[in-house]
CSV table of C-alpha atoms in Angstrom, one decimal:
chain,number,residue,atom,x,y,z
A,1,MET,CA,26.2,-4.4,4.7
A,2,ILE,CA,23.7,-6.6,3.2
A,3,ARG,CA,21.9,-4.5,0.2
A,4,ARG,CA,18.6,-6.6,0.1
A,5,ILE,CA,16.8,-8.8,2.6
A,6,PRO,CA,14.9,-11.9,1.2
A,7,TRP,CA,11.1,-11.9,1.0
A,8,TRP,CA,10.7,-14.1,4.2
A,9,ALA,CA,12.8,-11.7,6.2
A,10,GLY,CA,10.7,-8.8,4.8
A,11,GLY,CA,7.4,-10.4,5.5
A,12,LEU,CA,8.4,-11.5,9.2
A,13,LEU,CA,9.4,-7.8,9.8
A,14,MET,CA,6.2,-6.4,8.2
A,15,ALA,CA,4.1,-8.8,10.5
A,16,LEU,CA,6.1,-7.6,13.5
A,17,LEU,CA,5.3,-3.9,12.6
A,18,LEU,CA,1.9,-4.6,12.0
A,19,MET,CA,1.3,-6.4,15.4
A,20,PHE,CA,3.0,-3.5,17.0
A,21,THR,CA,1.2,-1.0,15.3
A,22,PHE,CA,-2.2,-2.7,16.3
A,23,SER,CA,-1.2,-3.1,19.7
A,24,ILE,CA,-2.2,-1.0,22.9
A,25,PHE,CA,1.7,-0.3,23.3
A,26,GLY,CA,1.8,1.1,19.8
A,27,ALA,CA,-0.8,3.1,18.0
A,28,ASP,CA,-4.0,1.0,18.7
A,29,ARG,CA,-4.9,1.2,15.1
A,30,PRO,CA,-4.3,-0.4,11.8
A,31,ILE,CA,-1.6,0.4,9.2
A,32,GLY,CA,-3.1,2.3,6.3
A,33,ALA,CA,-2.0,4.3,3.3
A,34,SER,CA,-4.3,5.7,1.2
A,35,THR,CA,-6.4,8.1,3.1
A,36,TYR,CA,-3.7,10.4,3.5
A,37,VAL,CA,-4.1,11.2,-0.2
A,38,PRO,CA,-7.5,13.1,-0.3
A,39,TYR,CA,-6.2,14.5,3.5
A,40,PHE,CA,-3.2,16.0,1.4
A,41,ALA,CA,-5.6,17.1,-1.6
A,42,GLY,CA,-7.6,18.9,1.0
A,43,LEU,CA,-4.5,20.7,2.5
A,44,LEU,CA,-3.0,21.5,-0.8
A,45,PHE,CA,-6.2,22.8,-2.4
A,46,ASN,CA,-7.3,24.6,0.7
A,47,LEU,CA,-10.6,22.9,0.9
A,48,ASP,CA,-13.0,23.5,3.9
A,49,PRO,CA,-13.6,20.4,5.8
A,50,GLU,CA,-16.9,22.1,7.2
A,51,GLN,CA,-18.0,22.0,3.4
A,52,TYR,CA,-17.0,18.7,2.3
A,53,GLY,CA,-18.3,16.0,4.6
A,54,TYR,CA,-15.6,13.5,3.3
A,55,LEU,CA,-12.8,15.5,4.6
A,56,LYS,CA,-14.5,15.6,8.0
A,57,GLN,CA,-14.8,12.0,8.1
A,58,ILE,CA,-11.2,11.1,7.3
A,59,ASP,CA,-9.7,13.8,9.7
A,60,GLY,CA,-8.2,11.7,12.1
A,61,ALA,CA,-7.2,8.8,9.7
A,62,GLY,CA,-5.7,11.3,7.2
A,63,ALA,CA,-3.7,13.2,9.6
A,64,TRP,CA,-2.3,9.8,11.2
A,65,GLU,CA,-1.5,8.4,7.7
A,66,GLY,CA,0.1,11.8,6.9
A,67,VAL,CA,2.5,11.9,9.5
A,68,MET,CA,3.2,8.1,9.0
A,69,LEU,CA,3.9,9.0,5.2
A,70,LEU,CA,6.3,11.6,6.1
A,71,GLY,CA,8.2,8.9,8.1
A,72,ALA,CA,8.0,6.5,5.1
A,73,LEU,CA,9.6,9.1,2.9
A,74,PHE,CA,12.4,9.7,5.3
A,75,GLY,CA,12.8,5.7,6.0
A,76,GLY,CA,12.9,4.9,2.2
A,77,PHE,CA,15.1,7.9,1.5
A,78,VAL,CA,17.7,7.1,4.3
A,79,THR,CA,17.6,3.2,3.4
A,80,SER,CA,17.9,3.7,-0.1
A,81,VAL,CA,20.9,6.4,0.4
A,82,PHE,CA,23.0,4.4,2.8
A,83,ILE,CA,21.6,0.8,3.0
A,84,THR,CA,20.4,-0.5,-0.6
A,85,LYS,CA,22.4,2.3,-2.2
A,86,SER,CA,19.7,2.1,-5.0
A,87,PHE,CA,18.8,6.1,-5.0
A,88,ARG,CA,19.2,7.5,-8.4
A,89,PHE,CA,16.9,9.8,-10.5
A,90,SER,CA,15.1,7.7,-13.5
A,91,VAL,CA,12.0,8.1,-15.4
A,92,ILE,CA,11.3,4.7,-16.8
A,93,PRO,CA,11.6,1.5,-15.1
A,94,THR,CA,14.0,-1.1,-16.7
A,95,ALA,CA,10.9,-3.7,-16.9
A,96,TRP,CA,8.6,-1.1,-18.6
A,97,LYS,CA,11.3,-0.7,-21.2
A,98,LYS,CA,11.7,-4.4,-21.9
A,99,TYR,CA,7.7,-5.2,-21.7
A,100,LYS,CA,6.3,-1.9,-22.8
A,101,ASN,CA,8.1,0.9,-24.5
A,102,GLY,CA,11.1,3.4,-24.1
A,103,SER,CA,8.8,6.4,-24.6
A,104,VAL,CA,9.1,8.9,-21.8
A,105,VAL,CA,5.7,10.4,-22.5
A,106,SER,CA,4.0,7.1,-22.7
A,107,ARG,CA,5.4,6.3,-19.0
A,108,LEU,CA,4.5,9.3,-17.5
A,109,ALA,CA,1.1,9.6,-19.2
A,110,TRP,CA,0.2,6.1,-17.7
A,111,SER,CA,1.8,7.0,-14.3
A,112,PHE,CA,-0.5,10.0,-14.1
A,113,ALA,CA,-3.7,8.2,-15.3
A,114,SER,CA,-3.1,4.9,-13.2
A,115,GLY,CA,-2.3,7.2,-10.0
A,116,PHE,CA,-5.3,9.0,-10.6
A,117,PHE,CA,-7.6,5.9,-10.9
A,118,MET,CA,-5.6,4.2,-8.1
A,119,ILE,CA,-6.6,6.6,-5.6
A,120,ILE,CA,-10.4,6.7,-6.8
A,121,GLY,CA,-10.4,2.9,-6.7
A,122,ALA,CA,-8.7,2.8,-3.2
A,123,ARG,CA,-11.1,5.5,-1.8
A,124,LEU,CA,-14.2,3.6,-3.3
A,125,ALA,CA,-12.9,0.3,-1.7
A,126,GLY,CA,-12.2,2.2,1.7
A,127,GLY,CA,-8.5,1.0,1.6
A,128,CYS,CA,-5.7,-0.4,-0.3
A,129,THR,CA,-3.0,-2.8,-0.1
A,130,SER,CA,-2.0,-1.9,3.4
A,131,GLY,CA,-5.5,-1.2,4.7
A,132,HIS,CA,-7.3,-4.1,3.1
A,133,PHE,CA,-4.5,-6.7,2.4
A,134,LEU,CA,-2.1,-6.5,5.3
A,135,SER,CA,-4.4,-5.0,8.0
A,136,GLY,CA,-7.6,-6.3,7.1
A,137,MET,CA,-6.9,-9.9,5.9
A,138,SER,CA,-4.7,-10.2,9.2
A,139,GLN,CA,-7.9,-9.6,11.2
A,140,THR,CA,-9.7,-12.1,8.8
A,141,ALA,CA,-12.3,-9.3,7.6
A,142,ILE,CA,-14.4,-10.2,4.9
A,143,SER,CA,-14.4,-6.8,3.1
A,144,ALA,CA,-10.7,-7.4,2.7
A,145,MET,CA,-11.0,-10.7,1.2
A,146,ILE,CA,-13.5,-9.4,-1.3
A,147,PHE,CA,-11.1,-6.4,-2.3
A,148,GLY,CA,-8.2,-8.8,-2.1
A,149,GLY,CA,-9.9,-11.3,-4.7
A,150,VAL,CA,-11.0,-8.6,-7.0
A,151,VAL,CA,-7.8,-6.9,-7.1
A,152,MET,CA,-5.6,-10.0,-7.6
A,153,ALA,CA,-7.9,-11.2,-10.5
A,154,THR,CA,-7.6,-7.5,-12.3
A,155,LEU,CA,-3.9,-7.2,-11.6
A,156,LEU,CA,-3.3,-10.5,-13.3
A,157,ILE,CA,-5.5,-10.0,-16.1
A,158,THR,CA,-4.3,-6.5,-16.8
A,159,GLY,CA,-0.5,-7.5,-16.6
A,160,ARG,CA,-1.4,-10.5,-19.2
A,161,LEU,CA,-3.3,-7.9,-21.7
A,162,PHE,CA,-1.2,-4.6,-21.1
A,163,TYR,CA,2.4,-5.9,-21.3
A,164,LYS,CA,4.3,-7.7,-24.3
A,165,LYS,CA,5.1,-11.4,-23.9
A,166,GLU,CA,8.4,-11.2,-24.9
A,167,ALA,CA,11.2,-9.0,-23.5
A,168,GLN,CA,12.9,-6.4,-25.9
A,169,ASP,CA,16.4,-5.6,-25.6
A,170,VAL,CA,17.1,-2.7,-23.3
B,1,MET,CA,-1.3,25.8,4.6
B,2,PHE,CA,1.2,25.8,7.1
B,3,GLU,CA,-1.5,26.2,9.7
B,4,ARG,CA,-3.2,23.1,8.4
B,5,ILE,CA,-0.2,21.1,8.2
B,6,MET,CA,0.5,22.0,12.1
B,7,GLY,CA,-3.0,21.1,12.6
B,8,MET,CA,-2.2,17.5,11.2
B,9,PHE,CA,0.2,17.1,14.0
B,10,GLU,CA,-2.2,18.6,16.6
B,11,THR,CA,-4.7,16.0,15.4
B,12,VAL,CA,-2.5,13.0,15.8
B,13,ALA,CA,-1.1,14.2,19.1
B,14,ASN,CA,-4.6,14.6,20.4
B,15,GLU,CA,-6.1,11.4,18.9
B,16,GLY,CA,-4.6,8.8,21.2
B,17,HIS,CA,-3.2,6.6,18.6
B,18,GLY,CA,0.4,6.9,19.6
B,19,SER,CA,2.5,10.2,19.7
B,20,VAL,CA,3.6,12.2,16.6
B,21,ALA,CA,7.2,10.7,17.2
B,22,LEU,CA,5.7,6.9,17.4
B,23,VAL,CA,3.8,7.3,14.3
B,24,PHE,CA,6.6,8.9,12.5
B,25,VAL,CA,8.9,6.0,13.4
B,26,ILE,CA,6.3,3.6,12.5
B,27,GLY,CA,6.3,5.4,9.1
B,28,ILE,CA,10.3,5.1,8.9
B,29,LEU,CA,10.2,1.2,9.8
B,30,PHE,CA,7.4,0.6,7.2
B,31,GLY,CA,9.5,2.6,4.3
B,32,GLY,CA,12.5,0.8,5.5
B,33,ILE,CA,11.2,-2.5,5.4
B,34,ILE,CA,9.7,-2.0,2.2
B,35,GLN,CA,12.6,-0.4,0.6
B,36,TYR,CA,15.3,-3.2,1.9
B,37,SER,CA,12.9,-5.9,0.6
B,38,ARG,CA,12.8,-4.3,-2.8
B,39,VAL,CA,8.9,-4.5,-3.4
B,40,ASP,CA,8.6,-0.8,-4.0
B,41,LYS,CA,10.0,-1.6,-7.3
B,42,PHE,CA,8.2,-1.6,-10.7
B,43,GLU,CA,9.8,-5.1,-11.6
B,44,LYS,CA,8.3,-6.6,-8.3
B,45,ILE,CA,4.8,-5.1,-8.5
B,46,ALA,CA,4.1,-4.9,-12.2
B,47,GLY,CA,6.4,-8.1,-12.7
B,48,PHE,CA,3.9,-9.8,-10.3
B,49,ALA,CA,1.0,-8.9,-12.7
B,50,MET,CA,2.9,-10.3,-15.4
B,51,LEU,CA,3.8,-13.3,-13.3
B,52,ARG,CA,7.7,-12.9,-13.7
B,53,ASP,CA,8.3,-11.9,-10.0
B,54,THR,CA,6.7,-13.5,-7.0
B,55,VAL,CA,8.2,-11.5,-4.1
B,56,VAL,CA,5.2,-9.6,-3.6
B,57,PRO,CA,2.7,-12.3,-3.2
B,58,LYS,CA,5.4,-14.3,-1.0
B,59,MET,CA,6.0,-11.6,1.2
B,60,LEU,CA,2.4,-10.4,1.6
B,61,PHE,CA,1.0,-13.8,2.5
B,62,LEU,CA,3.8,-14.6,5.0
B,63,ALA,CA,3.2,-11.4,6.5
B,64,VAL,CA,-0.6,-11.8,6.9
B,65,GLY,CA,-0.4,-15.3,7.9
B,66,VAL,CA,1.9,-14.6,10.9
B,67,ALA,CA,0.3,-11.2,12.0
B,68,GLY,CA,-3.0,-12.8,11.7
B,69,ILE,CA,-2.1,-15.5,14.1
B,70,GLY,CA,-0.3,-13.0,16.4
B,71,LEU,CA,-3.2,-10.7,16.3
B,72,TYR,CA,-5.9,-12.8,17.3
B,73,PHE,CA,-4.1,-13.9,20.5
B,74,MET,CA,-3.1,-10.4,21.2
B,75,ILE,CA,-6.8,-9.2,21.0
B,76,GLU,CA,-7.6,-12.3,22.9
B,77,ALA,CA,-5.1,-11.1,25.6
B,78,GLY,CA,-6.6,-7.7,25.5
B,79,TRP,CA,-3.5,-6.1,24.1
B,80,ALA,CA,-5.1,-5.2,20.9
B,81,HIS,CA,-8.4,-4.2,19.3
B,82,TYR,CA,-10.3,-5.3,15.9
B,83,HIS,CA,-10.6,-2.5,13.6
B,84,ILE,CA,-12.8,-4.2,10.7
B,85,LYS,CA,-13.7,-2.1,7.7
B,86,PRO,CA,-17.2,-2.6,6.7
B,87,ILE,CA,-18.5,-4.4,3.7
B,88,LEU,CA,-19.8,-1.7,1.1
B,89,LEU,CA,-20.0,-4.2,-1.8
B,90,GLY,CA,-20.3,-1.8,-4.9
B,91,GLY,CA,-17.2,0.1,-3.5
B,92,LEU,CA,-15.0,-3.0,-2.8
B,93,VAL,CA,-15.8,-4.3,-6.4
B,94,ILE,CA,-15.6,-1.3,-8.4
B,95,GLY,CA,-12.7,0.2,-6.3
B,96,GLY,CA,-11.2,-3.2,-6.3
B,97,VAL,CA,-11.4,-3.4,-10.4
B,98,LEU,CA,-9.8,0.4,-10.7
B,99,PHE,CA,-7.1,-0.3,-8.0
B,100,GLY,CA,-5.8,-3.8,-9.6
B,101,VAL,CA,-5.7,-2.4,-13.2
B,102,SER,CA,-4.0,0.6,-11.9
B,103,MET,CA,-1.4,-1.4,-9.6
B,104,ALA,CA,-0.5,-3.5,-12.7
B,105,ILE,CA,0.2,-0.3,-14.9
B,106,PHE,CA,1.6,2.0,-12.4
B,107,GLY,CA,3.5,-0.8,-10.6
B,108,LYS,CA,3.1,0.8,-7.1
B,109,CYS,CA,0.5,1.3,-4.7
B,110,PRO,CA,-0.4,4.1,-2.3
B,111,GLY,CA,2.1,2.5,0.3
B,112,THR,CA,5.3,1.7,-1.9
B,113,GLY,CA,4.7,4.8,-4.0
B,114,PRO,CA,6.1,7.5,-1.5
B,115,VAL,CA,9.2,5.0,-0.9
B,116,SER,CA,9.8,4.8,-4.7
B,117,ILE,CA,9.7,8.7,-4.8
B,118,ALA,CA,12.2,8.9,-2.0
B,119,GLU,CA,14.6,6.5,-3.8
B,120,GLY,CA,14.4,9.2,-6.8
B,121,ARG,CA,11.7,7.8,-9.3
B,122,ILE,CA,10.2,10.8,-11.3
B,123,ASP,CA,7.5,8.7,-12.9
B,124,VAL,CA,6.2,7.9,-9.5
B,125,LEU,CA,6.1,11.4,-8.4
B,126,VAL,CA,4.0,12.2,-11.7
B,127,GLY,CA,1.7,9.4,-10.8
B,128,ALA,CA,1.5,10.6,-7.2
B,129,ILE,CA,0.2,14.1,-8.7
B,130,GLY,CA,-2.4,12.1,-10.7
B,131,GLY,CA,-3.2,10.5,-7.2
B,132,LEU,CA,-3.6,13.7,-5.4
B,133,LEU,CA,-5.9,14.7,-8.3
B,134,GLY,CA,-8.0,11.6,-7.9
B,135,GLY,CA,-8.3,12.4,-4.2
B,136,LEU,CA,-9.4,15.9,-4.9
B,137,VAL,CA,-12.0,14.6,-7.3
B,138,PHE,CA,-13.2,11.9,-4.8
B,139,THR,CA,-13.4,14.5,-2.1
B,140,LEU,CA,-15.3,17.0,-4.3
B,141,PHE,CA,-17.9,14.5,-5.7
B,142,TYR,CA,-18.2,12.0,-2.7
B,143,GLU,CA,-21.6,12.8,-1.7
B,144,PRO,CA,-23.3,13.0,-5.3
B,145,VAL,CA,-21.1,10.4,-7.2
B,146,PHE,CA,-19.2,7.9,-5.0
B,147,LYS,CA,-21.1,7.3,-2.2
B,148,PRO,CA,-24.1,6.0,-4.0
B,149,ILE,CA,-21.6,3.6,-6.2
B,150,MET,CA,-20.3,2.2,-2.8
B,151,GLY,CA,-23.6,0.9,-1.7
B,152,PRO,CA,-25.2,0.1,1.6
B,153,ASP,CA,-23.1,-0.9,4.7
B,154,LEU,CA,-23.5,-4.7,4.9
B,155,GLY,CA,-21.8,-5.1,8.3
B,156,LYS,CA,-18.0,-5.8,9.8
B,157,SER,CA,-17.9,-9.6,9.2
B,158,VAL,CA,-14.8,-11.5,10.1
B,159,LEU,CA,-14.0,-15.1,9.2
B,160,THR,CA,-13.6,-16.2,12.8
B,161,GLY,CA,-16.6,-14.4,13.9
B,162,GLY,CA,-18.9,-17.2,12.7
B,163,ALA,CA,-16.5,-19.7,14.2
B,164,GLY,CA,-17.8,-19.5,17.8
B,165,ASP,CA,-15.6,-21.4,20.2
B,166,TYR,CA,-13.4,-22.5,17.3
B,167,GLY,CA,-12.0,-19.0,16.7
B,168,SER,CA,-8.5,-20.0,17.8
B,169,VAL,CA,-8.7,-23.3,15.5
B,170,THR,CA,-10.1,-21.2,12.3
B,171,ILE,CA,-7.3,-18.5,12.7
B,172,LEU,CA,-4.6,-21.1,13.3
B,173,VAL,CA,-5.8,-23.0,10.1
B,174,PHE,CA,-6.0,-19.7,8.3
B,175,GLY,CA,-2.5,-18.3,9.2
B,176,ILE,CA,-0.9,-21.5,8.7
B,177,ALA,CA,-2.5,-22.1,5.4
B,178,LEU,CA,-1.3,-18.7,4.2
B,179,VAL,CA,2.3,-19.2,5.5
B,180,ALA,CA,2.2,-22.5,3.6
B,181,VAL,CA,0.9,-20.7,0.4
B,182,SER,CA,3.7,-18.2,0.8
B,183,MET,CA,6.3,-20.9,0.8
B,184,LEU,CA,4.8,-23.0,-1.9
B,185,ILE,CA,4.6,-20.0,-4.6
B,186,PRO,CA,7.7,-20.8,-6.5
B,187,LEU,CA,10.4,-17.8,-6.1
B,188,ARG,CA,10.8,-15.8,-9.4
B,189,GLN,CA,12.4,-12.6,-9.6
B,190,GLU,CA,12.5,-9.9,-12.1
B,191,PHE,CA,15.5,-7.1,-11.5
B,192,ASP,CA,16.0,-3.4,-12.4
B,193,GLU,CA,19.1,-3.7,-14.5
B,194,ALA,CA,20.9,-0.2,-12.9
B,195,ASP,CA,19.7,-1.7,-9.5
B,196,LEU,CA,21.6,-4.9,-10.0
B,197,ASN,CA,24.8,-3.5,-11.2
B,198,ARG,CA,24.9,-1.3,-8.0
B,199,LEU,CA,24.2,-4.7,-6.0
B,200,GLY,CA,27.0,-6.1,-7.6
């Protein structure tokens, strides 16, 4: 079995999934993936939706994305075990070792901090790579284009400043 | 907590945006496509930030170009509806900066992260715990801190909205341009060593 599909096949499949999800035969809504995080935080820390206006506001979207996320976990697990055969426990990505460092503490601390700020950023912007880039841009939403431009620029600047230019031996 | 998790399924069942099973299947396909095309890898997302890998932008631009054209005609035919997010300038710019910096360092985004966790990546799990706390902080301080930063609602504009009768032409030009960009970006790939060994 082919263990990896090329970028164009992935792009076409993603476009089809996006169109199906939008359609009235599908879910009649866009794909999103960051609203489930505060939604799950609300479940986990048992916050009262009556007390926190934000939880009330995201009740529908958070639940939908929560179920989709469970599907994504399942789909990712099955695909990585049976198709790509890439399932393995690991802590430091190869490219992090090459271009940053080999310290477990460093990778985990940066992961934790970037995960924290990523969700604050996504919720401030009202969407993420899925909600703005995929779903928003496909509808030619101006909000998505502003977000897309800012993210692309800061992503490339950070990539240039944060990592080493030359690869270290791994 | 169990009750609230059941409440989540109930909300989806009553919402009219597809049955619980359908939403779950959409998730499976979403995770499967991401995993199969390998864009959940740190090497692909942080690699793009370093300009050492271009699979993510190529796939993203192609998907948006094709889905953009498809959606427009689906909406015209009454088979789909617009779901536009409003322009909240402060939120989009400040949120975008935080998101872009984090994405480059984390090498994941909220959609690809879970797929990576499902593949056994411990660092991503730690990042997700950070994300949950971020979600908690956002929820707790939404009214006093974050809502004012986001700024006033400047409306739900779309590119094709201002084009009037030329909507279909605009979307065709937009879609074809994005597809062309996706093909013109030179293909560069950075691989995970262990992954490469297994892929043979």
